[in-house]
Amino acid sequence: TIVLLEAPYRLAQLLDDLVAGFGEGREACVALELTTDKERLHRGTLLALREEFRARPFKGEFAVVIRGKSTGRRGRN
Protein backbone atom coordinates (compact mmCIF):
# COMPACT_ATOMS: atom_id res chain seq x y z
CA THR A 1 0.00 0.00 0.00
CA ILE A 2 1.26 3.48 -0.89
CA VAL A 3 0.04 6.76 0.60
CA LEU A 4 0.82 9.97 -1.30
CA LEU A 5 0.40 13.63 -0.45
CA GLU A 6 0.78 16.06 -3.33
CA ALA A 7 0.35 19.76 -4.03
CA PRO A 8 -3.33 20.77 -4.23
CA TYR A 9 -3.19 21.72 -7.91
CA ARG A 10 -1.55 18.46 -9.09
CA LEU A 11 -4.27 15.83 -8.60
CA ALA A 12 -5.07 15.44 -12.31
CA GLN A 13 -1.40 15.06 -13.31
CA LEU A 14 -0.74 12.68 -10.42
CA LEU A 15 -3.63 10.42 -11.47
CA ASP A 16 -2.33 10.43 -15.07
CA ASP A 17 1.10 9.35 -13.80
CA LEU A 18 -0.34 6.67 -11.52
CA VAL A 19 -2.41 5.13 -14.32
CA ALA A 20 0.72 5.05 -16.51
CA GLY A 21 2.84 3.52 -13.76
CA PHE A 22 0.47 1.12 -11.99
CA GLY A 23 -2.11 0.41 -14.68
CA GLU A 24 -5.76 1.29 -15.11
CA GLY A 25 -7.15 -1.40 -12.83
CA ARG A 26 -5.20 -0.74 -9.62
CA GLU A 27 -7.59 0.16 -6.81
CA ALA A 28 -7.13 3.41 -4.94
CA CYS A 29 -8.81 6.01 -2.78
CA VAL A 30 -8.62 9.78 -3.07
CA ALA A 31 -9.32 11.46 0.28
CA LEU A 32 -10.28 15.12 -0.01
CA GLU A 33 -10.10 17.78 2.71
CA LEU A 34 -9.30 15.32 5.50
CA THR A 35 -10.07 16.50 9.04
CA THR A 36 -12.48 19.19 7.83
CA ASP A 37 -16.27 19.27 7.65
CA LYS A 38 -15.93 18.92 3.83
CA GLU A 39 -14.08 15.58 4.05
CA ARG A 40 -14.88 13.19 1.18
CA LEU A 41 -13.56 9.81 0.07
CA HIS A 42 -13.62 8.60 -3.52
CA ARG A 43 -12.80 4.93 -4.18
CA GLY A 44 -12.31 3.00 -7.38
CA THR A 45 -9.74 2.07 -9.97
CA LEU A 46 -7.06 4.58 -10.89
CA LEU A 47 -8.69 4.95 -14.31
CA ALA A 48 -12.15 5.63 -12.83
CA LEU A 49 -10.71 8.14 -10.36
CA ARG A 50 -8.77 9.88 -13.13
CA GLU A 51 -11.90 10.21 -15.24
CA GLU A 52 -13.94 11.42 -12.26
CA PHE A 53 -11.47 14.19 -11.44
CA ARG A 54 -11.02 15.17 -15.09
CA ALA A 55 -14.79 15.69 -15.29
CA ARG A 56 -14.89 17.59 -11.97
CA PRO A 57 -11.46 19.10 -11.21
CA PHE A 58 -10.49 19.49 -7.57
CA LYS A 59 -7.88 21.90 -6.24
CA GLY A 60 -7.97 21.43 -2.46
CA GLU A 61 -5.91 19.28 -0.12
CA PHE A 62 -5.92 15.55 -0.80
CA ALA A 63 -4.22 12.24 -0.11
CA VAL A 64 -4.11 9.24 -2.43
CA VAL A 65 -3.95 5.69 -1.09
CA ILE A 66 -2.98 3.04 -3.66
CA ARG A 67 -3.76 -0.59 -2.92
CA GLY A 68 -0.75 -2.89 -2.86
CA LYS A 69 -0.32 -5.42 -5.61
CA SER A 70 -1.93 -8.76 -4.80
CA THR A 71 0.58 -11.58 -4.45
CA GLY A 72 -2.05 -14.26 -4.81
CA ARG A 73 -1.09 -15.66 -1.41
CA ARG A 74 -3.83 -15.81 1.16
CA GLY A 75 -3.62 -13.16 3.88
CA ARG A 76 -1.17 -10.99 1.98
CA ASN A 77 -1.77 -8.11 -0.45
C-alpha positions as a Markdown table, in Angstrom:
| # | Residue | x | y | z |
|---|---|---|---|---|
| 1 | Thr | 0.0 | 0.0 | 0.0 |
| 2 | Ile | 1.3 | 3.5 | -0.9 |
| 3 | Val | 0.0 | 6.8 | 0.6 |
| 4 | Leu | 0.8 | 10.0 | -1.3 |
| 5 | Leu | 0.4 | 13.6 | -0.4 |
| 6 | Glu | 0.8 | 16.1 | -3.3 |
| 7 | Ala | 0.4 | 19.8 | -4.0 |
| 8 | Pro | -3.3 | 20.8 | -4.2 |
| 9 | Tyr | -3.2 | 21.7 | -7.9 |
| 10 | Arg | -1.5 | 18.5 | -9.1 |
| 11 | Leu | -4.3 | 15.8 | -8.6 |
| 12 | Ala | -5.1 | 15.4 | -12.3 |
| 13 | Gln | -1.4 | 15.1 | -13.3 |
| 14 | Leu | -0.7 | 12.7 | -10.4 |
| 15 | Leu | -3.6 | 10.4 | -11.5 |
| 16 | Asp | -2.3 | 10.4 | -15.1 |
| 17 | Asp | 1.1 | 9.4 | -13.8 |
| 18 | Leu | -0.3 | 6.7 | -11.5 |
| 19 | Val | -2.4 | 5.1 | -14.3 |
| 20 | Ala | 0.7 | 5.1 | -16.5 |
| 21 | Gly | 2.8 | 3.5 | -13.8 |
| 22 | Phe | 0.5 | 1.1 | -12.0 |
| 23 | Gly | -2.1 | 0.4 | -14.7 |
| 24 | Glu | -5.8 | 1.3 | -15.1 |
| 25 | Gly | -7.2 | -1.4 | -12.8 |
| 26 | Arg | -5.2 | -0.7 | -9.6 |
| 27 | Glu | -7.6 | 0.2 | -6.8 |
| 28 | Ala | -7.1 | 3.4 | -4.9 |
| 29 | Cys | -8.8 | 6.0 | -2.8 |
| 30 | Val | -8.6 | 9.8 | -3.1 |
| 31 | Ala | -9.3 | 11.5 | 0.3 |
| 32 | Leu | -10.3 | 15.1 | 0.0 |
| 33 | Glu | -10.1 | 17.8 | 2.7 |
| 34 | Leu | -9.3 | 15.3 | 5.5 |
| 35 | Thr | -10.1 | 16.5 | 9.0 |
| 36 | Thr | -12.5 | 19.2 | 7.8 |
| 37 | Asp | -16.3 | 19.3 | 7.7 |
| 38 | Lys | -15.9 | 18.9 | 3.8 |
| 39 | Glu | -14.1 | 15.6 | 4.0 |
| 40 | Arg | -14.9 | 13.2 | 1.2 |
| 41 | Leu | -13.6 | 9.8 | 0.1 |
| 42 | His | -13.6 | 8.6 | -3.5 |
| 43 | Arg | -12.8 | 4.9 | -4.2 |
| 44 | Gly | -12.3 | 3.0 | -7.4 |
| 45 | Thr | -9.7 | 2.1 | -10.0 |
| 46 | Leu | -7.1 | 4.6 | -10.9 |
| 47 | Leu | -8.7 | 4.9 | -14.3 |
| 48 | Ala | -12.1 | 5.6 | -12.8 |
| 49 | Leu | -10.7 | 8.1 | -10.4 |
| 50 | Arg | -8.8 | 9.9 | -13.1 |
| 51 | Glu | -11.9 | 10.2 | -15.2 |
| 52 | Glu | -13.9 | 11.4 | -12.3 |
| 53 | Phe | -11.5 | 14.2 | -11.4 |
| 54 | Arg | -11.0 | 15.2 | -15.1 |
| 55 | Ala | -14.8 | 15.7 | -15.3 |
| 56 | Arg | -14.9 | 17.6 | -12.0 |
| 57 | Pro | -11.5 | 19.1 | -11.2 |
| 58 | Phe | -10.5 | 19.5 | -7.6 |
| 59 | Lys | -7.9 | 21.9 | -6.2 |
| 60 | Gly | -8.0 | 21.4 | -2.5 |
| 61 | Glu | -5.9 | 19.3 | -0.1 |
| 62 | Phe | -5.9 | 15.5 | -0.8 |
| 63 | Ala | -4.2 | 12.2 | -0.1 |
| 64 | Val | -4.1 | 9.2 | -2.4 |
| 65 | Val | -4.0 | 5.7 | -1.1 |
| 66 | Ile | -3.0 | 3.0 | -3.7 |
| 67 | Arg | -3.8 | -0.6 | -2.9 |
| 68 | Gly | -0.8 | -2.9 | -2.9 |
| 69 | Lys | -0.3 | -5.4 | -5.6 |
| 70 | Ser | -1.9 | -8.8 | -4.8 |
| 71 | Thr | 0.6 | -11.6 | -4.5 |
| 72 | Gly | -2.1 | -14.3 | -4.8 |
| 73 | Arg | -1.1 | -15.7 | -1.4 |
| 74 | Arg | -3.8 | -15.8 | 1.2 |
| 75 | Gly | -3.6 | -13.2 | 3.9 |
| 76 | Arg | -1.2 | -11.0 | 2.0 |
| 77 | Asn | -1.8 | -8.1 | -0.4 |
